[in-house]
Short mmCIF file of C-alpha atoms in Angstrom, two decimals:
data_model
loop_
_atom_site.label_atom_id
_atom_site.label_comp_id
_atom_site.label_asym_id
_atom_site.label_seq_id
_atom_site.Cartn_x
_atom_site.Cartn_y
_atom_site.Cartn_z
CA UNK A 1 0.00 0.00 0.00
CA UNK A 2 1.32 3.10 -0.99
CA UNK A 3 1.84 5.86 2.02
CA UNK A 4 -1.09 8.04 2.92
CA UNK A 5 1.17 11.00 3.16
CA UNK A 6 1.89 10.96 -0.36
CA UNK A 7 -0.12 13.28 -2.92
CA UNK A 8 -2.68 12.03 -4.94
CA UNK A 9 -0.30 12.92 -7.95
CA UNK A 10 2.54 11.48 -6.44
CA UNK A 11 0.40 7.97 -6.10
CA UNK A 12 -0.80 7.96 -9.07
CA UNK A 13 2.70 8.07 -10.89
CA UNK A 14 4.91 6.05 -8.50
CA UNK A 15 1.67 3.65 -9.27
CA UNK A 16 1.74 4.07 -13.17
CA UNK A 17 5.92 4.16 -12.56
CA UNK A 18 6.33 1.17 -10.63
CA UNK A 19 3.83 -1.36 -12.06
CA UNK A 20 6.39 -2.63 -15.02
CA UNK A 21 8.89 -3.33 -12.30
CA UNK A 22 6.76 -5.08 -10.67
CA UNK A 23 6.20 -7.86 -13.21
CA UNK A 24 9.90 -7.50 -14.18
CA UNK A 25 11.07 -8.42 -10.89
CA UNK A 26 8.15 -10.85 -10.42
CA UNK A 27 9.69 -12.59 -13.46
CA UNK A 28 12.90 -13.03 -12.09
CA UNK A 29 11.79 -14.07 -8.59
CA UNK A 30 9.83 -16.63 -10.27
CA UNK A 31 12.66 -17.78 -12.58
CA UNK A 32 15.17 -17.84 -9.18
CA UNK A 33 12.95 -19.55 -6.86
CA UNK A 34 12.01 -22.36 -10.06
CA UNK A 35 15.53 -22.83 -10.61
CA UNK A 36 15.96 -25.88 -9.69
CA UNK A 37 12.48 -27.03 -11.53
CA UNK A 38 13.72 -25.37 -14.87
CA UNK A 39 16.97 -26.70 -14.28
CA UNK A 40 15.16 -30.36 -14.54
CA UNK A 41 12.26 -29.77 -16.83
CA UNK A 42 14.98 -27.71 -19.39
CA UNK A 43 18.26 -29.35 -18.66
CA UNK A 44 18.49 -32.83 -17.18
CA UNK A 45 21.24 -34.14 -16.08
CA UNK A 46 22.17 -36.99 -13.75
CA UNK A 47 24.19 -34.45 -11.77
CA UNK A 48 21.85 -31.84 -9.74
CA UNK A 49 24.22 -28.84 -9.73
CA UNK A 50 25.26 -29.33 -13.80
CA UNK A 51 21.61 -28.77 -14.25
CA UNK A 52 21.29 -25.94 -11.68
CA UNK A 53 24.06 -24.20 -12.95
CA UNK A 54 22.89 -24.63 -16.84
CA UNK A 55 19.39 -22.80 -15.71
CA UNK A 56 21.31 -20.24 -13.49
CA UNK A 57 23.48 -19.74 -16.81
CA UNK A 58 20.31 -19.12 -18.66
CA UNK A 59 19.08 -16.36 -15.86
CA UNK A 60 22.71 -15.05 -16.19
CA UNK A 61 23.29 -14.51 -20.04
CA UNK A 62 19.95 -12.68 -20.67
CA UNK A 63 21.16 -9.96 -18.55
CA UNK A 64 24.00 -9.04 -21.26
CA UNK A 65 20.85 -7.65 -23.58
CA UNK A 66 19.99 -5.49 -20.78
CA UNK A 67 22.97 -2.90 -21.71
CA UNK A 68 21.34 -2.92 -25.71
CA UNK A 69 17.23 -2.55 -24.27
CA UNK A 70 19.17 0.31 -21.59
CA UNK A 71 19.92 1.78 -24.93
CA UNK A 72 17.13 1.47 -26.73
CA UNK A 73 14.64 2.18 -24.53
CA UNK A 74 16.38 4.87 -22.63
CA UNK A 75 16.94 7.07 -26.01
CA UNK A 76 13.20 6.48 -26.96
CA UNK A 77 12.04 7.69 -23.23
CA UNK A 78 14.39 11.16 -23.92
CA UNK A 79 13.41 12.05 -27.04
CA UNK A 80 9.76 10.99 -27.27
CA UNK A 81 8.71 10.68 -23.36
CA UNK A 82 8.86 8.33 -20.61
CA UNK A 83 5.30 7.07 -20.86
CA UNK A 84 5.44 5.69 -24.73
CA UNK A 85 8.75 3.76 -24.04
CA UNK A 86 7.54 2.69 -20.73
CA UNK A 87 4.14 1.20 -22.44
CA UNK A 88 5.81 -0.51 -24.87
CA UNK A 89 8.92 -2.12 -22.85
CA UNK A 90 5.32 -3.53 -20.65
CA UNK A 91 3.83 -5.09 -23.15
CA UNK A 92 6.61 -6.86 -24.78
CA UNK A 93 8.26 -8.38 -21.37
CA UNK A 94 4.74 -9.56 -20.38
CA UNK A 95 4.07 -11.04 -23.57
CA UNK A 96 7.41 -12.59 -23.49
CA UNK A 97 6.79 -13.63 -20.05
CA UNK A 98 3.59 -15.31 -20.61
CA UNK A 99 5.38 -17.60 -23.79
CA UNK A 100 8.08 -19.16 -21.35
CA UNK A 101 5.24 -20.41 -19.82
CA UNK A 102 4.29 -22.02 -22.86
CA UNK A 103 7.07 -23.85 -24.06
CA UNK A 104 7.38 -27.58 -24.79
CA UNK A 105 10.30 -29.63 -22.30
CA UNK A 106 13.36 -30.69 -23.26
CA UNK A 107 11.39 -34.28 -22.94
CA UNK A 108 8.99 -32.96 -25.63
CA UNK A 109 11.56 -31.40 -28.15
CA UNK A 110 15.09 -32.25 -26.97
CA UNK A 111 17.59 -29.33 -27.51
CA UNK A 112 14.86 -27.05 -28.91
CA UNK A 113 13.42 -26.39 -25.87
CA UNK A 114 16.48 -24.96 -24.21
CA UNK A 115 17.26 -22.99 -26.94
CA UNK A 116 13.78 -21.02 -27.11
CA UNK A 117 14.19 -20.60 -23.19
CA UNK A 118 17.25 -18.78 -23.99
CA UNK A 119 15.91 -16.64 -26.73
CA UNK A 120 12.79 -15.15 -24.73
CA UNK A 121 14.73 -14.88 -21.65
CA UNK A 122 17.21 -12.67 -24.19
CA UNK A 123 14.31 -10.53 -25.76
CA UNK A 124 12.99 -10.47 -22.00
CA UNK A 125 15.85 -9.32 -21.04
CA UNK A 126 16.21 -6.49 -23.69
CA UNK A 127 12.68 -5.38 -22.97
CA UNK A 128 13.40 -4.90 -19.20
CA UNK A 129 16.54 -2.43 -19.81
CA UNK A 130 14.43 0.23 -19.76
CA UNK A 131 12.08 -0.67 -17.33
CA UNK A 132 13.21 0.12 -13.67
CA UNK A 133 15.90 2.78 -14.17
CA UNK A 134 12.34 4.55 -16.52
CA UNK A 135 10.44 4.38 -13.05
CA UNK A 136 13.62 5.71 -11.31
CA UNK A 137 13.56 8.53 -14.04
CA UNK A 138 9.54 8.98 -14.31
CA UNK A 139 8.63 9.22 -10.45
CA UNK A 140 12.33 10.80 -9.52
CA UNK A 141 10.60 13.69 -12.09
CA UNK A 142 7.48 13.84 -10.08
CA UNK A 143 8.74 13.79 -6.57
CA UNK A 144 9.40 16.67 -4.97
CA UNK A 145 12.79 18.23 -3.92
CA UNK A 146 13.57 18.38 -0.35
CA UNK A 147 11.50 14.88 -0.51
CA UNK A 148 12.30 13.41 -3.24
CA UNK A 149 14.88 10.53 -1.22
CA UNK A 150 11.08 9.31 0.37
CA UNK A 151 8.81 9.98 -2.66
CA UNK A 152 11.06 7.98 -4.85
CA UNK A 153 11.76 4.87 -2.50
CA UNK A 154 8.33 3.72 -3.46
CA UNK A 155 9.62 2.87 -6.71
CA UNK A 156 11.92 0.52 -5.18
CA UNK A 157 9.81 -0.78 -2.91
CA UNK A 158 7.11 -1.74 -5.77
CA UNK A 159 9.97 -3.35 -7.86
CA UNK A 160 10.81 -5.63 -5.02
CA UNK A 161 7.04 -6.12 -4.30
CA UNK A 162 7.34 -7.79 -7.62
CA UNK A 163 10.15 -9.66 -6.10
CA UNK A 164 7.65 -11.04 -2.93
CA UNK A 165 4.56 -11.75 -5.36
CA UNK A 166 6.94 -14.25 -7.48
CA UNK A 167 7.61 -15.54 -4.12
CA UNK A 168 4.32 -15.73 -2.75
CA UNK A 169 3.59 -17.53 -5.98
CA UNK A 170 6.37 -20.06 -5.63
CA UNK A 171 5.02 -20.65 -1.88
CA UNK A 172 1.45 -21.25 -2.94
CA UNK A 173 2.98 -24.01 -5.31
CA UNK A 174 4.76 -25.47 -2.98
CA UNK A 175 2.57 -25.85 -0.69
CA UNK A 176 -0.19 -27.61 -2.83
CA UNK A 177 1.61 -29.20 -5.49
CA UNK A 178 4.15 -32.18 -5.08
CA UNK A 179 7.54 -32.04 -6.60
CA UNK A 180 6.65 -34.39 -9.52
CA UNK A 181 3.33 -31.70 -10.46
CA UNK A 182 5.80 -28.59 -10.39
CA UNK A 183 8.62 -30.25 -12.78
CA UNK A 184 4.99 -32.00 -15.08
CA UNK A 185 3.08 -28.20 -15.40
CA UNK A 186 3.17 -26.26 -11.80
CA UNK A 187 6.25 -24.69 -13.20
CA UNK A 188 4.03 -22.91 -16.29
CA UNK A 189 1.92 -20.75 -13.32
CA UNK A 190 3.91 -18.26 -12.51
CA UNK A 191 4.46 -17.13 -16.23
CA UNK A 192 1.04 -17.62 -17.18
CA UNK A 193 0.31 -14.69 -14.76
CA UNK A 194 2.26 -11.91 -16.45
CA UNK A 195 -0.68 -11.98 -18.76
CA UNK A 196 -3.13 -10.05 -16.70
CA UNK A 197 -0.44 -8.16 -15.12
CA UNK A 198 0.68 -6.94 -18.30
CA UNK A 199 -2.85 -5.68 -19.29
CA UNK A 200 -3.21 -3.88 -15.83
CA UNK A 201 0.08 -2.23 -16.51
CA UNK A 202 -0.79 -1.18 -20.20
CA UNK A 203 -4.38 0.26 -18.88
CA UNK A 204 -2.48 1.80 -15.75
CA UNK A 205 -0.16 3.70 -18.39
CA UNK A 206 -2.16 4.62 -20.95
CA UNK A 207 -3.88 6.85 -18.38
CA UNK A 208 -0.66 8.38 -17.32
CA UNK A 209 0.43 11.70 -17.99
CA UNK A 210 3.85 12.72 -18.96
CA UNK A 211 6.42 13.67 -16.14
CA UNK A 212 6.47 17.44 -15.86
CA UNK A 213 10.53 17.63 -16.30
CA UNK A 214 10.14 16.45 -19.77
CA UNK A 215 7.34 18.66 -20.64
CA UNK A 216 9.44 21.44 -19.57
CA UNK A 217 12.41 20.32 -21.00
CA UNK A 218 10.36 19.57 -24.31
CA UNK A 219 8.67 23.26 -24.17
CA UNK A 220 12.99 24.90 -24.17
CA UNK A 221 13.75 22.84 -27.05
CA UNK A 222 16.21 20.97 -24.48
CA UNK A 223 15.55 17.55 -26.40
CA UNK A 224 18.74 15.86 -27.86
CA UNK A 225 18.68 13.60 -30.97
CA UNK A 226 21.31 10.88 -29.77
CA UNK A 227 20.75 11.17 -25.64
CA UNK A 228 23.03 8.57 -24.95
CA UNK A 229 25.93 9.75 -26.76
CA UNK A 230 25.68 13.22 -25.11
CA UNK A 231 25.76 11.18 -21.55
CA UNK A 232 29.10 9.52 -22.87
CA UNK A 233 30.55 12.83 -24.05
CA UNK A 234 29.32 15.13 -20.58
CA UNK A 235 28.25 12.44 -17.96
CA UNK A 236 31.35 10.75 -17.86
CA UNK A 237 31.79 10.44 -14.42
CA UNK A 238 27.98 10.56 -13.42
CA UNK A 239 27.70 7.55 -15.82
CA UNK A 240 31.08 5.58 -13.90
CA UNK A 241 29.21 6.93 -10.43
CA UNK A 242 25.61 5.06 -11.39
CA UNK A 243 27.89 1.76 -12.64
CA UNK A 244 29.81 1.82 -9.20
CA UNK A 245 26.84 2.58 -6.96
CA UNK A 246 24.55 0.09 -8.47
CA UNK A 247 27.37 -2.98 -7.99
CA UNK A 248 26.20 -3.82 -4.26
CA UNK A 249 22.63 -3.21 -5.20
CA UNK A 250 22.80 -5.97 -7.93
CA UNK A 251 24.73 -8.27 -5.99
CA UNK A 252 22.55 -7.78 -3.04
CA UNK A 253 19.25 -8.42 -5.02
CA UNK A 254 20.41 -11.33 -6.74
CA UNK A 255 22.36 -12.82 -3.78
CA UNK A 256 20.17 -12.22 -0.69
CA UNK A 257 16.78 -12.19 -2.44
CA UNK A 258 16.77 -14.24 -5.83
CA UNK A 259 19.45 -16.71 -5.30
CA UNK A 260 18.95 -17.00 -1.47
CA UNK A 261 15.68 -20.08 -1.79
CA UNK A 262 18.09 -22.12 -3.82
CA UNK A 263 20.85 -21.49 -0.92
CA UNK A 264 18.87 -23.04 1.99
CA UNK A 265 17.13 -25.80 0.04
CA UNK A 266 20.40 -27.15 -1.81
CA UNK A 267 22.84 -25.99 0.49
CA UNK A 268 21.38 -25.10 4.09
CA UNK A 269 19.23 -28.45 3.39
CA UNK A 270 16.06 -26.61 4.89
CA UNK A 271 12.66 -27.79 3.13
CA UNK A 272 11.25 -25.66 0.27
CA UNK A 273 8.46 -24.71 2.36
CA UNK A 274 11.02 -23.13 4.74
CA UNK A 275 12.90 -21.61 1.99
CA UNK A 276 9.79 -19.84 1.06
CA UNK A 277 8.80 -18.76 4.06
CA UNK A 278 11.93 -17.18 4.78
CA UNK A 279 12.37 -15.40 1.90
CA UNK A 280 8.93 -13.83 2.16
CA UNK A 281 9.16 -12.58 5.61
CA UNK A 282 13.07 -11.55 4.84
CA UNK A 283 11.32 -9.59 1.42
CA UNK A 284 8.50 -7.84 3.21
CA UNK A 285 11.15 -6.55 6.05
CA UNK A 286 13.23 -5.24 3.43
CA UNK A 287 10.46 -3.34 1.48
CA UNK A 288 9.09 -2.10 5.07
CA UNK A 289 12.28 -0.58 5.27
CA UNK A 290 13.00 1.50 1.99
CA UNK A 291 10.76 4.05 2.32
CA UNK A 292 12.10 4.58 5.86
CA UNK A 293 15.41 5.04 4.25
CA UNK A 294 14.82 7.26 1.56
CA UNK A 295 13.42 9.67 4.11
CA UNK A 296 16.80 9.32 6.10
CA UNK A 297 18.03 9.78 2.96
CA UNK A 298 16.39 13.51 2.81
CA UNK A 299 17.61 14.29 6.47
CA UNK A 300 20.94 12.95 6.33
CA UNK A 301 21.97 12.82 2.80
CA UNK A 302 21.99 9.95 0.16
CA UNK A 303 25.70 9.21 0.75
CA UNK A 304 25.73 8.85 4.51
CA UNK A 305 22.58 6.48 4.44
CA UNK A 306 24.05 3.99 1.27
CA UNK A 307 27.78 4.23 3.15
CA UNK A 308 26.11 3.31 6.40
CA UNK A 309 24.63 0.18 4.20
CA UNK A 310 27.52 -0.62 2.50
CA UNK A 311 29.82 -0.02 5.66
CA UNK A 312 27.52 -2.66 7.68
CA UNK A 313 27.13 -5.13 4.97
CA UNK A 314 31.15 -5.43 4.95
CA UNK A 315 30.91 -6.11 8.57
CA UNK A 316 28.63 -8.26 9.24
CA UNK A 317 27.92 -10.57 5.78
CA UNK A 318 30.54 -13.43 6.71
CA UNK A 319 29.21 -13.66 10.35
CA UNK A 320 25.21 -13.76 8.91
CA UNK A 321 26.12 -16.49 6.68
CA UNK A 322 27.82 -18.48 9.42
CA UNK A 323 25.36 -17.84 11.28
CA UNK A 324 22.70 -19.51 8.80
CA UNK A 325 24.67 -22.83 8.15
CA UNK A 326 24.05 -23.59 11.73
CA UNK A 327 21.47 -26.13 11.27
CA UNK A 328 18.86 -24.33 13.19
CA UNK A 329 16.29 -22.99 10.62
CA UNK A 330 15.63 -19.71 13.30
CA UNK A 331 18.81 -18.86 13.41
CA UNK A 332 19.42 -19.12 9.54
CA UNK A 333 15.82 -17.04 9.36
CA UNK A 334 17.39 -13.94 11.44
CA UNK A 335 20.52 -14.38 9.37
CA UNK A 336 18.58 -14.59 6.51
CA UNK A 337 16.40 -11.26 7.78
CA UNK A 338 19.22 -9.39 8.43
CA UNK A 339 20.67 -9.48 5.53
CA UNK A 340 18.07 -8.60 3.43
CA UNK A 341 16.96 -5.18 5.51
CA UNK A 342 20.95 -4.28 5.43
CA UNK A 343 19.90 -4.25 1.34
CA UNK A 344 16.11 -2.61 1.53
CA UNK A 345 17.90 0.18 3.47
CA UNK A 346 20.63 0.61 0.41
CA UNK A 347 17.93 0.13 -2.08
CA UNK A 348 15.37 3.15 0.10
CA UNK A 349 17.71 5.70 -1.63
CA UNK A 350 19.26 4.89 -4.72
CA UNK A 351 16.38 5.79 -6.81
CA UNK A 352 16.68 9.82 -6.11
CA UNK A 353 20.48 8.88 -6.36
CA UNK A 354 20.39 7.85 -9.61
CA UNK A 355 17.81 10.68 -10.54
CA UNK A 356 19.88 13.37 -9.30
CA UNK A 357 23.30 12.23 -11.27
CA UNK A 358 22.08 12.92 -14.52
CA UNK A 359 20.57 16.01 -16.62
CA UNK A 360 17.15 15.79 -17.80
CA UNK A 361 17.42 15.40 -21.13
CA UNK A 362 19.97 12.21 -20.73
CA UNK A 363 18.85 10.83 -17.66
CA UNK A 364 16.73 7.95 -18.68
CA UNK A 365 19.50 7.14 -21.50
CA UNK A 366 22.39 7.81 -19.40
CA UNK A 367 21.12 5.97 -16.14
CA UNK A 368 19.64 3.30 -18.30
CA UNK A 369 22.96 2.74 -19.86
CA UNK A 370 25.42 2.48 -16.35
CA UNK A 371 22.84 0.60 -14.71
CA UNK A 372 22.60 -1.83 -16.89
CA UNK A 373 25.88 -2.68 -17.49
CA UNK A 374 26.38 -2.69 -13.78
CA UNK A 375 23.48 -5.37 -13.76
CA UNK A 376 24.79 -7.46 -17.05
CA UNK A 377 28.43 -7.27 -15.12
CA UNK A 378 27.64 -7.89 -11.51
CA UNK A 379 24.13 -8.77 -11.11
CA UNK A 380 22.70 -11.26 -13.42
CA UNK A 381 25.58 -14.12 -12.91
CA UNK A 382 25.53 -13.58 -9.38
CA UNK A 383 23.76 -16.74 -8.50
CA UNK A 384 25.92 -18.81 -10.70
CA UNK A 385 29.13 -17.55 -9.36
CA UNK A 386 27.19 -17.92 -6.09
CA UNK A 387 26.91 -21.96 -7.12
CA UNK A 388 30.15 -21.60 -8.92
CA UNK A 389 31.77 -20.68 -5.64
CA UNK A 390 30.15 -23.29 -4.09
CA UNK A 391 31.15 -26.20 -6.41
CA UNK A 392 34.45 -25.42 -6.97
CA UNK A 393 35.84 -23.98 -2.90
CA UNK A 394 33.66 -26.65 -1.16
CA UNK A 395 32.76 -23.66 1.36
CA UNK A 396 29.01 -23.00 1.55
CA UNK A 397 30.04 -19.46 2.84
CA UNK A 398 31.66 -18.60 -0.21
CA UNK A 399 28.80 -16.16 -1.62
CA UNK A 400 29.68 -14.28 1.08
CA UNK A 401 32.84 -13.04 -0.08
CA UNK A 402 31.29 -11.76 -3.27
CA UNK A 403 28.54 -9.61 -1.31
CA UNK A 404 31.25 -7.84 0.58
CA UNK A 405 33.09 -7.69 -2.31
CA UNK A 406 30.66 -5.89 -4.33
CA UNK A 407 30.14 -3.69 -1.43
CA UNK A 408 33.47 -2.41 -1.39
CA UNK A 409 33.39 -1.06 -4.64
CA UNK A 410 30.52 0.94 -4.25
CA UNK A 411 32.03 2.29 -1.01
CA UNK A 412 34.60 2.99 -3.34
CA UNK A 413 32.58 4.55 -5.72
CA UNK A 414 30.12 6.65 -2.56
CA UNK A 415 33.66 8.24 -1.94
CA UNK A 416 33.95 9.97 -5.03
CA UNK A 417 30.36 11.35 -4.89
CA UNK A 418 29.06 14.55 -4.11
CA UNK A 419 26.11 15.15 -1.72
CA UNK A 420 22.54 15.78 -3.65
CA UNK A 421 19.93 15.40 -1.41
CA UNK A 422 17.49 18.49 -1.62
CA UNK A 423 19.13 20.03 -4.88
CA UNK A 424 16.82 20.77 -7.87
CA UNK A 425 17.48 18.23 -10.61
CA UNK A 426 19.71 19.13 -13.45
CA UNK A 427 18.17 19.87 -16.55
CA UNK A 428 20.68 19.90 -20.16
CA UNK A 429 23.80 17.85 -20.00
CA UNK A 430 25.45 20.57 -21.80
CA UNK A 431 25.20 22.67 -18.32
CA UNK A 432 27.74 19.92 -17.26
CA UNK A 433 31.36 20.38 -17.43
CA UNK A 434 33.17 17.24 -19.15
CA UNK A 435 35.37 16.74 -16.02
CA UNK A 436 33.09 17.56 -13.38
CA UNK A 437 35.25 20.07 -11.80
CA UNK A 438 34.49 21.50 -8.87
CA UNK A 439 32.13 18.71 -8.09
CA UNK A 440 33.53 18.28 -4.32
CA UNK A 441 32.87 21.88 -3.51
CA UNK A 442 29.71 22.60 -1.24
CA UNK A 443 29.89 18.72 -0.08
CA UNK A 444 30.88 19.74 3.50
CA UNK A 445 27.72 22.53 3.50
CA UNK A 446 25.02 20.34 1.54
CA UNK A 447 25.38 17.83 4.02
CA UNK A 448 25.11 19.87 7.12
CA UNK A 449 22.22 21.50 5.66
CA UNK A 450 20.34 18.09 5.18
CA UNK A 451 20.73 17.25 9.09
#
């Protein structure tokens, strides 16, 4: 449920916004937590993890068309408006959705059937590069300035909603089917219901209106032909910035809440029902806890609240996943809780982060564009390397050391930021200087203004 202290307005386009990253991610936490079906019903092998690791591959190459939809759909959404490439990156990745659920087994067709997983999950894939860092760029345009850290958390917190409902979904099956009915057809459920979330999402954005930045951007002739070459040539470091800062928030997603129900079941050992039930309560904490951190976000600054995340995460990762392979499913459910609020409270901000890095008339193009390749790089092999890891150290706290990892580098990468919590958003890339100079001074003054 959206916040009551939010504007009509403000509801209706973090609504209109969010609802394509809803089914996106709803697509992905379907695909994570069926991994081990798919891995069977498309790969069969007598070895388990050969066949895991072959459907984790799958999940894992898609994500290099994300960079290439980034593009696409990112340039439409500057030059033409958020709303028409936002309806039609919908429609396609619900569609596409909807046909993995149709596809004949590798028992049906042999090799064929693999091979058409691969190509929708590629077109998927492309159709989804423009999706969430749009609804970053389409509500981050609506929200407000000194709120804007609160107002645009929602965005992240629908995404991951997506996230919960593939879940929930997964649960339900679970629960009522037995493991021989979700490898014969349960597996085709999930997919089937992008349909009617698709056509929600098309009505829901067909009755949107434009975002007021790109209206007035539009109306001083502030539109550039090729968007995402003018963020190469004067967002060079705003573009390195959204790559660096989205690195733990890819590897956090796809470790701690996508590749996490595989962890406990194949190597923890807990049930699936357990599995699911952890990483539902684990989810809902986590989105619980994003808006609360986009509003510290607005009070303390963007950079304090991720480096607090980031800084914690380091810490306390390694002792978490210890603390989960103790046998004791409560313990590994607090571990397991933990972990995933440490990455809601990253994920509360990064939305108005991401907004406020980039010019208007390159944002969606320019953000698009880092992000994705951040995601392609970091994010979308993270549960094979995650198995990978596994397999080849013989240490079941292995995927540990690539969350901390990633969360050094956007430490790294915080460092080198500037503070831009309650500024106005930037409006022509030209008004940036190639080099960024001077983009330290005021840091000290912005930040004790936002306490």
């Amino acid at each position: 449920m959206i916040a009551r202290n939010l504007s009509s307005e403000m509801k209706r386009a973090i609504v209109g916004g969010t609802i394509g990253t809803v089914i996106e991610w709803y697509d992905f936490a379907a695909y994570g937590f069926l991994a081990a079906i798919l891995g069977k019903v498309f790969f069969p092998s007598q070895n388990p993890t050969v066949s895991l690791l072959a459907s984790f591959a799958t999940f894992g190459v898609a994500f290099f068309m994300r960079p290439i939809g980034g593009i696409l759909f990112g340039s439409l959404g500057d030059r033409f408006g958020r709303r028409s490439a936002f309806t039609w990156s919908i429609i396609l990745m619900s569609c596409l959705t909807f046909l993995i659920g149709c596809l004949p087994t590798y028992a049906s067709i042999g090799i064929a059937a693999p091979a058409l997983l691969v190509l929708l999950r590629l077109l998927q894939a492309l159709c989804a590069g423009g999706e969430l860092t749009g609804a970053y760029t389409f509500v981050g345009e609506f929200a407000s300035t000194k709120r804007r850290g609160y107002e645009s958390s929602w965005t992240e917190a629908g995404a991951i909603s997506g996230f919960l409902l593939g879940s929930l979904c997964a649960f339900v099956l679970s629960a009522t089917l037995s493991q021989s009915e979700l490898v014969a057809w349960g597996w085709r459920i999930p997919f089937w219901c992008a349909a009617p979330l698709g056509a929600v999402g098309v009505y829901l954005r067909m009755r949107m209106g434009e975002s007021p930045a790109f209206e007035v951007m539009k109306e001083k002739g502030l539109i550039v032909s090729a968007p995402i070459g003018e963020a190469v040539r004067y967002s060079r470091i705003p573009l390195f910035q959204a790559f660096g800062i989205a690195i733990y928030q890819n590897v956090g997603i796809y470790i701690i809440l996508t590749y996490m129900p595989t962890y406990f079941t194949t190597q923890l050992h807990f049930s699936p029902m357990q599995s699911m039930l952890s990483s539902v309560i684990s989810m809902a904490l986590a989105i619980l806890f994003m808006p609360i951190a986009g509003a510290w976000s607005d009070r303390f600054g963007r950079r304090r609240v991720l480096g607090w995340s980031c800084g914690i995460a380091l810490v306390l990762t390694y002792p978490l996943f210890l603390l989960m392979s103790q046998h004791n499913f409560g313990l590994a459910l607090l571990a397991h809780v933990a972990t995933s609020i440490l990455v809601g409270i990253f994920l509360g901000p990064i939305p108005a982060t991401m907004a406020e890095l980039f010019p208007t008339n390159i944002r969606y193009g320019g953000m698009s564009l880092a992000y994705n390749i951040s995601v392609a790089v970091f994010g979308g092999f993270a549960p094979f390397i995650a198995t990978y890891l596994i397999a080849s150290t013989k240490n079941p706290l292995s995927p540990s050391y690539y969350v901390i990892g990633s969360a050094v580098l956007t430490l790294i990468t915080l460092a080198s930021m500037a503070e831009t919590s309650r500024t106005p958003l930037k409006e022509n890339a030209n008004a940036v200087p190639p080099m960024q100079l001077g983009m330290y001074e005021g840091m000290s003054s912005v930040e004790e203004g936002s306490e």
